[in-house]
mmCIF file of C-alpha atoms and ligand atoms in Angstrom:
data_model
loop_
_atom_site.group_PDB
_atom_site.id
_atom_site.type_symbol
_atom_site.label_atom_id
_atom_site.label_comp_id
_atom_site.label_asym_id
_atom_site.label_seq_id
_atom_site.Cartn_x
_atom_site.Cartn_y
_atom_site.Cartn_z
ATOM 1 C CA UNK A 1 -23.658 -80.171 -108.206
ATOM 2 C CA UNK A 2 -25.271 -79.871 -111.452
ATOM 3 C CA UNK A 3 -23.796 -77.060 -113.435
ATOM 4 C CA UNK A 4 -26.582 -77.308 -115.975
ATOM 5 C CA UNK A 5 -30.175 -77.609 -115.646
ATOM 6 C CA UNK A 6 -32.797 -79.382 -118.066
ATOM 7 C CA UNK A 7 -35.230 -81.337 -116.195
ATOM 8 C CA UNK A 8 -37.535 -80.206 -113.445
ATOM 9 C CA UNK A 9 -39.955 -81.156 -110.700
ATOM 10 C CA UNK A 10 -42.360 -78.642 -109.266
ATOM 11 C CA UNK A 11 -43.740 -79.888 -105.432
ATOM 12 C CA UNK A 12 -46.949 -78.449 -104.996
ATOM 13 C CA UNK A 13 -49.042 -77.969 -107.884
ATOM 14 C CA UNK A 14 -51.295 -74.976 -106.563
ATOM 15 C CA UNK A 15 -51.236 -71.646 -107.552
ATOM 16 C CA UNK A 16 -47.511 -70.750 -107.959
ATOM 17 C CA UNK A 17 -46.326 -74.470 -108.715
ATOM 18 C CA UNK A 18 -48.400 -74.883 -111.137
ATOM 19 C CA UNK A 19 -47.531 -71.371 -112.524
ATOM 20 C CA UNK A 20 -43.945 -72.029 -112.389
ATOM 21 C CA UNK A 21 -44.494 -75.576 -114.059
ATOM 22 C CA UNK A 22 -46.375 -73.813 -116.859
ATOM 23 C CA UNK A 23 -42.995 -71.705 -117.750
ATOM 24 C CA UNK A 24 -40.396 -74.079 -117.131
ATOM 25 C CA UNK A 25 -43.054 -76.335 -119.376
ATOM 26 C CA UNK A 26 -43.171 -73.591 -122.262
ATOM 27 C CA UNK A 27 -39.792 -72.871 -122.530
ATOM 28 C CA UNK A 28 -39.017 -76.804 -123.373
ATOM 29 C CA UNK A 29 -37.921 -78.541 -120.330
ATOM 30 C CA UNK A 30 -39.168 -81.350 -119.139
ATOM 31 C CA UNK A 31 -40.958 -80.854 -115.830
ATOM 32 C CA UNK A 32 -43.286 -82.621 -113.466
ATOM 33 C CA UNK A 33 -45.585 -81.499 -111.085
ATOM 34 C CA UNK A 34 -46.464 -83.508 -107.943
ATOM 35 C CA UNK A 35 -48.826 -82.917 -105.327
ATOM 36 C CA UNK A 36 -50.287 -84.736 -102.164
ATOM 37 C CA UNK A 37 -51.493 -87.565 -104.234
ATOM 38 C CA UNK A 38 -52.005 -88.563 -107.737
ATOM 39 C CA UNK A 39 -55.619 -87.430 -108.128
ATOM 40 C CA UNK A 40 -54.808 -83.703 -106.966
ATOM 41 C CA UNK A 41 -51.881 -83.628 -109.099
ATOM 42 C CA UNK A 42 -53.667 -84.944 -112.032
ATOM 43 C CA UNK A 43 -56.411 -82.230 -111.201
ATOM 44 C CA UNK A 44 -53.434 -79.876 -110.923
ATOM 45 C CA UNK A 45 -51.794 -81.026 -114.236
ATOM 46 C CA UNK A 46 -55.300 -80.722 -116.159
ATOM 47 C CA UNK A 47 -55.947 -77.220 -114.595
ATOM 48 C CA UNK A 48 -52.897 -76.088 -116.127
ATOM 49 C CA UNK A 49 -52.987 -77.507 -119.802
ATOM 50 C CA UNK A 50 -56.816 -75.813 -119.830
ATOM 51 C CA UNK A 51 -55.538 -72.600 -118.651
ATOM 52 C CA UNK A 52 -52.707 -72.563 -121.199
ATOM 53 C CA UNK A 53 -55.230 -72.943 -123.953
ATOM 54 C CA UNK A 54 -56.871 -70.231 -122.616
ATOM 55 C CA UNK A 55 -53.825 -67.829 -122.518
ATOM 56 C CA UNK A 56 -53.242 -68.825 -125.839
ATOM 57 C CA UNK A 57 -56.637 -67.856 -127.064
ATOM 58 C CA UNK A 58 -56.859 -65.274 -125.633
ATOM 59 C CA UNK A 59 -53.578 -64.363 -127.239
ATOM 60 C CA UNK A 60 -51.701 -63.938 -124.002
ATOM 61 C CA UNK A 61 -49.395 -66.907 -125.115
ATOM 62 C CA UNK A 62 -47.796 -66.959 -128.900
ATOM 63 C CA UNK A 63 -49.493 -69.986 -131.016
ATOM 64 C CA UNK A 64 -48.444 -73.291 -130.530
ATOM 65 C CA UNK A 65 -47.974 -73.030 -126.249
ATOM 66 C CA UNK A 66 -50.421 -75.300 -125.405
ATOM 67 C CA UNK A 67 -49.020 -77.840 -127.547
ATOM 68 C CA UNK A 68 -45.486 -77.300 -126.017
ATOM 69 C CA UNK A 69 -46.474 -77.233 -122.614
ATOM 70 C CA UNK A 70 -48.576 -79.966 -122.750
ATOM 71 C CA UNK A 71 -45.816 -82.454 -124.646
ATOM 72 C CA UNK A 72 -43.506 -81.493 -121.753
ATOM 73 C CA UNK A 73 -45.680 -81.305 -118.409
ATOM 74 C CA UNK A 74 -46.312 -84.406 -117.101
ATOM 75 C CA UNK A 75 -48.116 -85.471 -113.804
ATOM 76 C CA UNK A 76 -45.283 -87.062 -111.236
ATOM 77 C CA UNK A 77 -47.115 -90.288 -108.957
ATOM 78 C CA UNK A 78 -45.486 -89.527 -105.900
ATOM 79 C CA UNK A 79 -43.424 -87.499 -104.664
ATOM 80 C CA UNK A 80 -40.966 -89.647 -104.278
ATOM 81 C CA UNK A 81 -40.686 -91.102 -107.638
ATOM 82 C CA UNK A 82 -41.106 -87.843 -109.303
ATOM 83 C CA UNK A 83 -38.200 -85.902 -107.758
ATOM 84 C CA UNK A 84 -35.227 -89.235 -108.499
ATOM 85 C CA UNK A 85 -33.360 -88.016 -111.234
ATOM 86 C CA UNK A 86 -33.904 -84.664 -112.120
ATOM 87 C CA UNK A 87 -31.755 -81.469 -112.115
ATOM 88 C CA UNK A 88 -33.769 -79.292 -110.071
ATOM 89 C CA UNK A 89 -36.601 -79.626 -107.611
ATOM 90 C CA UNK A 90 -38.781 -76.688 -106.714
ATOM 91 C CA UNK A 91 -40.855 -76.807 -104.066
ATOM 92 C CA UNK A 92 -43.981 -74.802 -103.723
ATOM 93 C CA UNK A 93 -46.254 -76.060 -101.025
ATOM 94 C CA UNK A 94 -48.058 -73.870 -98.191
ATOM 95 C CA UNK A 95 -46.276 -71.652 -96.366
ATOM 96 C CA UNK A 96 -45.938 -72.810 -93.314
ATOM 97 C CA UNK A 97 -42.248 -73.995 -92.294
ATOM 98 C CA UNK A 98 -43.473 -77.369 -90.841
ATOM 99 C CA UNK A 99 -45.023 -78.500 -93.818
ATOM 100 C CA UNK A 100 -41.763 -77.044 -96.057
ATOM 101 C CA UNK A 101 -39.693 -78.828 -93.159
ATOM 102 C CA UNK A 102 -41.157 -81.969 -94.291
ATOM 103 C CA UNK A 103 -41.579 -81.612 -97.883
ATOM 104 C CA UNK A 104 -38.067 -80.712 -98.185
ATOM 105 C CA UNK A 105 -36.466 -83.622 -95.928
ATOM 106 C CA UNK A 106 -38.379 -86.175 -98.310
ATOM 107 C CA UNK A 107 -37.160 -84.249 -101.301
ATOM 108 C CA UNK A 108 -33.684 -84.043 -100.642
ATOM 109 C CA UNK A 109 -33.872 -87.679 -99.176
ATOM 110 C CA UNK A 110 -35.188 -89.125 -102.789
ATOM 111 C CA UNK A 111 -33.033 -86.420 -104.687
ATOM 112 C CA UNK A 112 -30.146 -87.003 -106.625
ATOM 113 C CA UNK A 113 -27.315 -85.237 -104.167
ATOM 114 C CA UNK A 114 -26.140 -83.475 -106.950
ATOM 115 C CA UNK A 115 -29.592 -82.139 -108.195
ATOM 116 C CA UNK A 116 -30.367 -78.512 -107.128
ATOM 117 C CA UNK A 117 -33.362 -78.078 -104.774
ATOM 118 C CA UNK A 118 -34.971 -74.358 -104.497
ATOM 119 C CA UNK A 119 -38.255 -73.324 -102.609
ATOM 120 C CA UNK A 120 -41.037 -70.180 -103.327
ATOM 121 C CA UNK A 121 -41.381 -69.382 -99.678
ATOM 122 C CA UNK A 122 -41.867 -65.687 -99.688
ATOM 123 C CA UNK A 123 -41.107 -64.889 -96.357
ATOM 124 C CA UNK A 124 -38.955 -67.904 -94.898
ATOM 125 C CA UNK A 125 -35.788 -67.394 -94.605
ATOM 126 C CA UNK A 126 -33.127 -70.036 -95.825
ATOM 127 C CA UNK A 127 -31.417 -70.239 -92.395
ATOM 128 C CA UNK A 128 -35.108 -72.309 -90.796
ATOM 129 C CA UNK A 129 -35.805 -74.220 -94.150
ATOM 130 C CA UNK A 130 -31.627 -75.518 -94.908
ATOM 131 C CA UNK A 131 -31.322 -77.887 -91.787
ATOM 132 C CA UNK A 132 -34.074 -80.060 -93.509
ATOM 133 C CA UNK A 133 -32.245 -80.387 -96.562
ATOM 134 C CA UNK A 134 -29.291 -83.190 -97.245
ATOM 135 C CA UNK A 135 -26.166 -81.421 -98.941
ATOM 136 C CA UNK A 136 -27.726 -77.611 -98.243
ATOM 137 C CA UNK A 137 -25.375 -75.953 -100.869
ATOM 138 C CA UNK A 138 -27.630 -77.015 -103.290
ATOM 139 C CA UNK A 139 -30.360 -75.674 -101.734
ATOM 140 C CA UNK A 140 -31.725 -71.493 -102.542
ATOM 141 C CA UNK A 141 -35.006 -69.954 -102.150
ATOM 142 C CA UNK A 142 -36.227 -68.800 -105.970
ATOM 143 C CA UNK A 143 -38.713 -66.691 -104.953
ATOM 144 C CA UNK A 144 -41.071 -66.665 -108.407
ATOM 145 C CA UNK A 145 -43.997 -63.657 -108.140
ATOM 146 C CA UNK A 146 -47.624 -64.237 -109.050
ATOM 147 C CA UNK A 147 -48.928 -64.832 -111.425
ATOM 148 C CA UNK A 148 -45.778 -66.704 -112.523
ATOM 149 C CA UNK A 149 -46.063 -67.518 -116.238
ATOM 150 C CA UNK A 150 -46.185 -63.300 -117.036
ATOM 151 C CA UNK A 151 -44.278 -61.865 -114.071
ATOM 152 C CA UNK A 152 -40.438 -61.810 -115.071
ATOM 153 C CA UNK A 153 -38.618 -61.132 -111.869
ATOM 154 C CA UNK A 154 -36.985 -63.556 -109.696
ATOM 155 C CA UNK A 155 -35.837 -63.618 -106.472
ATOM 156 C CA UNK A 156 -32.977 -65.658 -105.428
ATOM 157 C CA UNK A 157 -31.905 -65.938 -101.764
ATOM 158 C CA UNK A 158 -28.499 -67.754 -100.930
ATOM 159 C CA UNK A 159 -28.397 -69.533 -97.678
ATOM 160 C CA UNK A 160 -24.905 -69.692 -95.607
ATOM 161 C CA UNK A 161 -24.165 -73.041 -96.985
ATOM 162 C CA UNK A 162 -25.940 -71.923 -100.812
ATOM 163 C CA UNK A 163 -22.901 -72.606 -103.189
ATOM 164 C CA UNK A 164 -22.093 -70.318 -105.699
ATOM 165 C CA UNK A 165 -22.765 -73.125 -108.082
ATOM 166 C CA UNK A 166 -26.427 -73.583 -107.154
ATOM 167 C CA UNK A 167 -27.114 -69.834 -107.714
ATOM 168 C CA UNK A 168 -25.135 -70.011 -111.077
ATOM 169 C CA UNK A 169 -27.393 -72.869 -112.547
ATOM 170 C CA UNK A 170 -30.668 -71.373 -111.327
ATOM 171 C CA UNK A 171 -29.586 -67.538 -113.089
ATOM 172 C CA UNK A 172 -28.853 -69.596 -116.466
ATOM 173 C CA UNK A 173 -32.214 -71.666 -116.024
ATOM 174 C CA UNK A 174 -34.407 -68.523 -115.571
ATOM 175 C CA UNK A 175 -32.608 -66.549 -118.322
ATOM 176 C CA UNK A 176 -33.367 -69.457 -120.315
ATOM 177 C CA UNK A 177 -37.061 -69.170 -119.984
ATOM 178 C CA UNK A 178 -37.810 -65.464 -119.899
ATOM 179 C CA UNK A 179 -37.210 -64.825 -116.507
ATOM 180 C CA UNK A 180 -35.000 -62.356 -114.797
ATOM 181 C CA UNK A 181 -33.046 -63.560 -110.944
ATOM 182 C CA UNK A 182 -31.639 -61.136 -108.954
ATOM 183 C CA UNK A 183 -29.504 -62.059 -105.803
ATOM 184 C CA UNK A 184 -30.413 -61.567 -101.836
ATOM 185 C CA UNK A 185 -29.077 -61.804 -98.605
ATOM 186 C CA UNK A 186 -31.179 -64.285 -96.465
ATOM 187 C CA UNK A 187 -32.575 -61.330 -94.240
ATOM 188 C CA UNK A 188 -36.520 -61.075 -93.304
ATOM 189 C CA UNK A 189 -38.911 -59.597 -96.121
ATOM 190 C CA UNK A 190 -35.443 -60.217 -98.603
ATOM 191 C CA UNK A 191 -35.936 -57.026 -100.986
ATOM 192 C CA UNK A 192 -38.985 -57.587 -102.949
ATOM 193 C CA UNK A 193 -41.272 -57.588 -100.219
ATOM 194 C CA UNK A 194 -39.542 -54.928 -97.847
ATOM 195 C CA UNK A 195 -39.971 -52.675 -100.733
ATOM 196 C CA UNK A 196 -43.607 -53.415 -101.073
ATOM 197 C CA UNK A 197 -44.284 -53.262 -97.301
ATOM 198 C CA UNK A 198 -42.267 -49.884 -96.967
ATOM 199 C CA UNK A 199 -44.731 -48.765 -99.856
ATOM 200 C CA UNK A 200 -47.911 -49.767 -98.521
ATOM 201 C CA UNK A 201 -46.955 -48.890 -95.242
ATOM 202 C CA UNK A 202 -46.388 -45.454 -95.940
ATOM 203 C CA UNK A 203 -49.667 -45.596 -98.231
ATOM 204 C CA UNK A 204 -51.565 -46.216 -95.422
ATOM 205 C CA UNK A 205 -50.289 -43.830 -93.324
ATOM 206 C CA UNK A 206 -51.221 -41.181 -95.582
ATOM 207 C CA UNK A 207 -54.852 -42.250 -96.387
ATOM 208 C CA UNK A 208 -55.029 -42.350 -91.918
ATOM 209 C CA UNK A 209 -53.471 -39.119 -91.623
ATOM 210 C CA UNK A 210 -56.372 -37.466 -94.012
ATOM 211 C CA UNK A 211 -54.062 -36.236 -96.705
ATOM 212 C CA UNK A 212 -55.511 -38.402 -99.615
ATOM 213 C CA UNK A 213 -57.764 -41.302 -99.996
ATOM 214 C CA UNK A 214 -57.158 -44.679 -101.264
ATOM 215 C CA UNK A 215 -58.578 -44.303 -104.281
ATOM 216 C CA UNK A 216 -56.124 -40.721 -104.716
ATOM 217 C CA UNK A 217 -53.019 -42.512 -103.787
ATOM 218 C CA UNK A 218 -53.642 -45.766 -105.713
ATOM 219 C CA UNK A 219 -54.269 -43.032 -108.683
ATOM 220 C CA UNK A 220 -51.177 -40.829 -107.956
ATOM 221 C CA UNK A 221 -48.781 -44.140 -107.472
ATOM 222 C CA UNK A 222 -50.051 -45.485 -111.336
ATOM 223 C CA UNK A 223 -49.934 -42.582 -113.007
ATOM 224 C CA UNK A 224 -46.786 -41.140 -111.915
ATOM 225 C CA UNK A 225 -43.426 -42.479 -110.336
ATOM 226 C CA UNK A 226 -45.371 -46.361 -110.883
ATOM 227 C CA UNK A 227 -45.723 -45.697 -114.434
ATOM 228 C CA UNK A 228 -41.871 -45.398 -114.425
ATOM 229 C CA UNK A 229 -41.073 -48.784 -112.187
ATOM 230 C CA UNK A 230 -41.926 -51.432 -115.107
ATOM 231 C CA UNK A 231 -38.751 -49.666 -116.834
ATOM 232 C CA UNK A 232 -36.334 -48.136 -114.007
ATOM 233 C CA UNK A 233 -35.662 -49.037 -110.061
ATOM 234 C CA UNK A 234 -35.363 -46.804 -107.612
ATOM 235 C CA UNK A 235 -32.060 -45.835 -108.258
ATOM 236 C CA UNK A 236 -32.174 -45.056 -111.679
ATOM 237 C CA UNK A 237 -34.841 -43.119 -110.933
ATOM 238 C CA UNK A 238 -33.106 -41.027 -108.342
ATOM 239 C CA UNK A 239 -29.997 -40.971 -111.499
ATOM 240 C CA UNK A 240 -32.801 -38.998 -113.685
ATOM 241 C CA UNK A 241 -34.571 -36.895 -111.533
ATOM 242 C CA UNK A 242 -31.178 -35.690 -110.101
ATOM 243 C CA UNK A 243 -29.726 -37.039 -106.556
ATOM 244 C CA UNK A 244 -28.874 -33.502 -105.549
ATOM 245 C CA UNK A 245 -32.723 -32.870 -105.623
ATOM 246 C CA UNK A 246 -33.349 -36.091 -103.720
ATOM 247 C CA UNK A 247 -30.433 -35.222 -101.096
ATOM 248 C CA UNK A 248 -32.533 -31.893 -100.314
ATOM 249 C CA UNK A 249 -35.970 -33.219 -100.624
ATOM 250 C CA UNK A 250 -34.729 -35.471 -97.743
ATOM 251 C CA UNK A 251 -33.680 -32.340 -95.548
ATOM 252 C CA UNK A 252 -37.371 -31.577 -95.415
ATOM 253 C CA UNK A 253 -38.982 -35.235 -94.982
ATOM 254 C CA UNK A 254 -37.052 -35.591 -92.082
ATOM 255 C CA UNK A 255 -37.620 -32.137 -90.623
ATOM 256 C CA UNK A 256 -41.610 -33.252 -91.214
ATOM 257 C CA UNK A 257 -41.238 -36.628 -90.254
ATOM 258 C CA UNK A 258 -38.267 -37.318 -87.702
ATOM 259 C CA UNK A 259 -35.472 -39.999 -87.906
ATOM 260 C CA UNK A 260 -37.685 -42.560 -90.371
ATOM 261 C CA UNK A 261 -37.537 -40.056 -93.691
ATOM 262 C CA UNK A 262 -33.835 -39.677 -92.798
ATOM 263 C CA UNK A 263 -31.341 -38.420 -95.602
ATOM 264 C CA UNK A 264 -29.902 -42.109 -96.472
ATOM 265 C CA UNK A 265 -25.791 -42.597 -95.806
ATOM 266 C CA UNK A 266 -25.754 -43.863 -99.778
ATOM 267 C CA UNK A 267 -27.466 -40.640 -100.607
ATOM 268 C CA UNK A 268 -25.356 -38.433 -98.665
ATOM 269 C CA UNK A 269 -22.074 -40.152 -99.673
ATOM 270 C CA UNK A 270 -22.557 -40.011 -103.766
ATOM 271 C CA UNK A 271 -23.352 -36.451 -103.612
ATOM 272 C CA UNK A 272 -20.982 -35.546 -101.392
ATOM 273 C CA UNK A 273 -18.715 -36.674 -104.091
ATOM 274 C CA UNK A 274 -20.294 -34.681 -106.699
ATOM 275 C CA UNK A 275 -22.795 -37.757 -108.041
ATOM 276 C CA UNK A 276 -25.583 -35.278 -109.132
ATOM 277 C CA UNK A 277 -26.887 -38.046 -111.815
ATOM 278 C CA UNK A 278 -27.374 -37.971 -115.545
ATOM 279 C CA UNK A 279 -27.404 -33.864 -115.059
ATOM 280 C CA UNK A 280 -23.303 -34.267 -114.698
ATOM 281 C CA UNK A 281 -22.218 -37.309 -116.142
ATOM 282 C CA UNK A 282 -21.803 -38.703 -112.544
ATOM 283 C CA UNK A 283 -24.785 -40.872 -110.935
ATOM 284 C CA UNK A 284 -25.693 -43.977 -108.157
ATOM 285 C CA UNK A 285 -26.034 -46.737 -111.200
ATOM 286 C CA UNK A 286 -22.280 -44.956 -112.340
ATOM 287 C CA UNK A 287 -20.853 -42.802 -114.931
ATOM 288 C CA UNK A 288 -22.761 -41.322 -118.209
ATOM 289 C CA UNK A 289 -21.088 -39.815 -120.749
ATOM 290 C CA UNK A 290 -23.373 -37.935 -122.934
ATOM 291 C CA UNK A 291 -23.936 -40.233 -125.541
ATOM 292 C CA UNK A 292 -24.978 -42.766 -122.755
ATOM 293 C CA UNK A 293 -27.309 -39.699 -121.325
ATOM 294 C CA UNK A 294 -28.969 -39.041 -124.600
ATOM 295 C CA UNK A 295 -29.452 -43.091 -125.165
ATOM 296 C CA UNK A 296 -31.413 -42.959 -121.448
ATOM 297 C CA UNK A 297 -33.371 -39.680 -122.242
ATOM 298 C CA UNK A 298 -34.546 -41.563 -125.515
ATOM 299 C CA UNK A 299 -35.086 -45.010 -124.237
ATOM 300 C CA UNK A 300 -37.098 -43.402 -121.592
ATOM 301 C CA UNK A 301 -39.002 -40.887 -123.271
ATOM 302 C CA UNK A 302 -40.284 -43.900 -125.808
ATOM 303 C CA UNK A 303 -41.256 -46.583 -122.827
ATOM 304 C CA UNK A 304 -43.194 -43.883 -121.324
ATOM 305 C CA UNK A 305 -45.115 -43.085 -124.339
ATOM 306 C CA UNK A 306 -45.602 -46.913 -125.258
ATOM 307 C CA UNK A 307 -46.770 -47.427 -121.678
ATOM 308 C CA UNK A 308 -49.195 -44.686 -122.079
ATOM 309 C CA UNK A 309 -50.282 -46.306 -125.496
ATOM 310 C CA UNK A 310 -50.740 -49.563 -123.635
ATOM 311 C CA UNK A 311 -52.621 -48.139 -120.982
ATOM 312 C CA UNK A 312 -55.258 -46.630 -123.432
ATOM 313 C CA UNK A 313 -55.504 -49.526 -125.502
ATOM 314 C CA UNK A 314 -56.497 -51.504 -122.049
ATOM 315 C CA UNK A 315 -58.571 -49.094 -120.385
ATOM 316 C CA UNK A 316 -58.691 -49.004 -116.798
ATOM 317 C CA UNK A 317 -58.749 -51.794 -114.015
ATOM 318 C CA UNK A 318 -62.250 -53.377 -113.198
ATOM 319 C CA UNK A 319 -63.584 -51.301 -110.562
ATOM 320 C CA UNK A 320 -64.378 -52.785 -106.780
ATOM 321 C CA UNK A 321 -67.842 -50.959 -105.535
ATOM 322 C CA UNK A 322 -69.178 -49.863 -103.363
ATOM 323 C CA UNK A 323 -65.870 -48.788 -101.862
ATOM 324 C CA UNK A 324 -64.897 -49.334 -98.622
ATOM 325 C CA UNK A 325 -65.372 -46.362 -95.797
ATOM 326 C CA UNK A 326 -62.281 -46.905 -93.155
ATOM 327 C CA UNK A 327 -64.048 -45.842 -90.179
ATOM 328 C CA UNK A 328 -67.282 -46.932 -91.230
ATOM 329 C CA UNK A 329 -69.013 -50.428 -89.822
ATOM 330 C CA UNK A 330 -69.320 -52.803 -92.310
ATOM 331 C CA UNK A 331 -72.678 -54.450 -92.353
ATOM 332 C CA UNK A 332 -71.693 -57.159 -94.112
ATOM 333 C CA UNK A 333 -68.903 -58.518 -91.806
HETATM 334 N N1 NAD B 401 -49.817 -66.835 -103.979
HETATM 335 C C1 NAD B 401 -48.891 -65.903 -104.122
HETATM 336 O O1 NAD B 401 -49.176 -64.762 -104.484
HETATM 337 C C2 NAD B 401 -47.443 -66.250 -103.881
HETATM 338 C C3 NAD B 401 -46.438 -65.427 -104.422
HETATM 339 C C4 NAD B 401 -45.093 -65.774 -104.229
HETATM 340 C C5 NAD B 401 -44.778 -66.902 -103.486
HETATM 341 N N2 NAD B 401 -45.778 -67.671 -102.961
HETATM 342 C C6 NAD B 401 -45.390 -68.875 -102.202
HETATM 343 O O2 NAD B 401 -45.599 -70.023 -103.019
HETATM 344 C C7 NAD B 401 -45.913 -71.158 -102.187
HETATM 345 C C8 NAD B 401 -47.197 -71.799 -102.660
HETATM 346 O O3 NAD B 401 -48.241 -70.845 -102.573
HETATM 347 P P1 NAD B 401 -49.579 -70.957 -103.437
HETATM 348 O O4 NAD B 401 -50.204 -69.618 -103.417
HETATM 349 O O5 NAD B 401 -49.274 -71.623 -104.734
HETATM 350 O O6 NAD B 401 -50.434 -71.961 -102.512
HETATM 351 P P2 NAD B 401 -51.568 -73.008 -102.938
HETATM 352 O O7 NAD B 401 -52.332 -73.288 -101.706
HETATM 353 O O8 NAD B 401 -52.283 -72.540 -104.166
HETATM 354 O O9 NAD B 401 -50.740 -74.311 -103.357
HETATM 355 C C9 NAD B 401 -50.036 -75.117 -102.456
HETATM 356 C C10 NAD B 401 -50.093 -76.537 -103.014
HETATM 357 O O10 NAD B 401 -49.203 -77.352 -102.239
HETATM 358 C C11 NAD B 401 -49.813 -78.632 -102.135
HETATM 359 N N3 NAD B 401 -49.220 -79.354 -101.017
HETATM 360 C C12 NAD B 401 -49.382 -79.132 -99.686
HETATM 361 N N4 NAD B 401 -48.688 -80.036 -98.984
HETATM 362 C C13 NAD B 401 -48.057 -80.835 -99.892
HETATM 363 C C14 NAD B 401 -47.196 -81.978 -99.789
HETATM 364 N N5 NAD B 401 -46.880 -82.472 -98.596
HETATM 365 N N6 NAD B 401 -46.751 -82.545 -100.939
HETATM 366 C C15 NAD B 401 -47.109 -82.062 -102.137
HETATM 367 N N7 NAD B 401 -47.936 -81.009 -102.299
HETATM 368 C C16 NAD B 401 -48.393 -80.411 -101.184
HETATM 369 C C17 NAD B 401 -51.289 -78.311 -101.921
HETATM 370 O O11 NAD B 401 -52.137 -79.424 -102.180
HETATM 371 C C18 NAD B 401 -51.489 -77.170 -102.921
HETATM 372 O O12 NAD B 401 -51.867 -77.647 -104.218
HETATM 373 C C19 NAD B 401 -45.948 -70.627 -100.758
HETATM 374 O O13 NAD B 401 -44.708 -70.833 -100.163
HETATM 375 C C20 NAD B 401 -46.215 -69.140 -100.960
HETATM 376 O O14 NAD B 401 -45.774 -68.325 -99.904
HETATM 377 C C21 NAD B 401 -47.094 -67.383 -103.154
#
């Protein structure tokens, strides 16, 4: 297994691959992108080194990115030829677990055995896509977000068979160019997208229910507790606003709303044992003494008011009109 990686093949040189490409690319390491045949991937490959001199005019990439990213991106002739050798393969072709089945039997067959091999499926689970792959402990879902060269987070899903090793190389290779990997169980929706389901989920439900529109809850979910997600998760936010509060907040949810807004075991068992947060010293993320309180108060207090500053300086969103009536026929459709 390789314990180190430096040179990369991206399998699919769409959307995400040739995001992904772009990053490895910029960060120095030598990477090629292959697609169905050499004319899309050459397509692909000029796509991308146009795009980066966009993002670098338009100041989105420091100077001097185009130039790196286009001494180390290269266009692969098959897919065959291009995955022999290298460290890591990452495959990013349509989501549909046939066409991963076969992609990733042909790259594991022309592989090195000891190269790693990791796909972007966002909702496959390991479990369906491992039996395809020769040697599956070197095989991990790295589940990059779009748009990939300016999202940081990184989702990395360990099969049964994923080795320890595997998952090792892949959290030094994304530290290594800017990125961020955080570790999942191989379970349906893994976290990132159960969290964004539950949210939208719920957002719908109130915009049926009548209490606020679309446009009121998209507005309420930026400017308040969203604001504070580019900076804190969920549990640091529960640290700071005080777990006690959350613990009886939850007594009323679920008086309102049954079984589903239930007060969570994790909840109940931290405060239970006097975990009130940053308030006494004593939270979920762990202990605070109150030099280590002050430092949060501080840190947050500043990323808010930067944020705010940012959000100023970019003015809102682009708005969609007219917008759409639920409950209305569309015309259109
Ligand atoms: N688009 C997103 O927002 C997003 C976010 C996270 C993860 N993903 C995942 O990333 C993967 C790719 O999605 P995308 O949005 O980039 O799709 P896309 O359609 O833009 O790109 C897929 C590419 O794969 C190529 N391809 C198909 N079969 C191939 C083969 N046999 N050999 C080589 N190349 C082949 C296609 O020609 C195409 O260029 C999917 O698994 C998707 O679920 C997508």
């Amino acid at each position: 297994m390789r314990e180190s990686i430096h040179t990369v093949t991206v399998v699919g040189a769409g959307y995400m691959g040739g995001g992904i490409a772009q990053t490895l690319a910029l960060a120095g390491l030598d990477t090629t992108i292959v697609d169905v045949d050499p004319e899309a991937t050459q397509r692909g490959l000029q796509r991308l080194l146009r795009e980066a001199e966009d993002f670098e005019d338009q100041g989105l990439y420091p100077s001097g990115a185009a130039a790196t990213i286009a001494e180390h991106l290269r266009a692969g002739q098959s897919l065959e030829t291009a995955v022999a050798g290298v460290d890591f393969i990452e495959e990013a072709v349509f989501e549909s677990p046939e066409v991963k089945t076969e992609v990733l039997a042909r790259i594991s067959a022309h592989a090195d055995p000891e190269a790693i091999i990791g796909t972007n499926t966002s909702t496959i689970p390991v479990a369906v896509l491992a039996p395809a792959v020769q040697h599956p402990e070197r095989f991990l879902t790295v589940h990059y977000s779009n748009p990939a060269p300016f999202i940081p987070g990184v989702e990395l899903v360990a099969g049964e068979a994923t080795s320890p090793q595997a998952i090792a190389a892949v959290k030094d290779l994304l530290q290594r160019t800017g990125k961020e990997g955080a570790q999942v169980a191989d379970r349906p929706g893994m976290a990132l997208n159960r969290l964004q389901y539950a949210l939208l989920k719920e957002a719908c439900s109130i915009v049926e229910e009548q209490v606020a529109t679309m446009e009121d809850v998209d507005t309420i979910v930026r400017t308040t507790f969203g604001f504070r997600l580019g900076f804190f998760g969920p549990f640091a936010i529960a640290d700071q606003a005080g777990l006690d509060v959350y613990n009886n907040g939850f007594g009323t949810l679920a008086e309102a709303y049954g079984s589903r807004m239930s007060r969570p075991e994790l909840l109940r068992e931290a405060v239970s044992q006097g975990r009130h947060g940053l308030k006494n010293g004593a939270g979920w993320t762990g202990d605070f003494p109150e030099e280590t309180a002050a430092d949060v108060v501080r840190y947050r207090n500043r990323a808010y008011a930067r944020m705010g500053e940012l959000l100023r300086e970019l003015g809102p969103a682009p708005q969609a009109s007219p917008p759409w009536q639920p409950g209305h026929t569309d015309d259109a459709a």
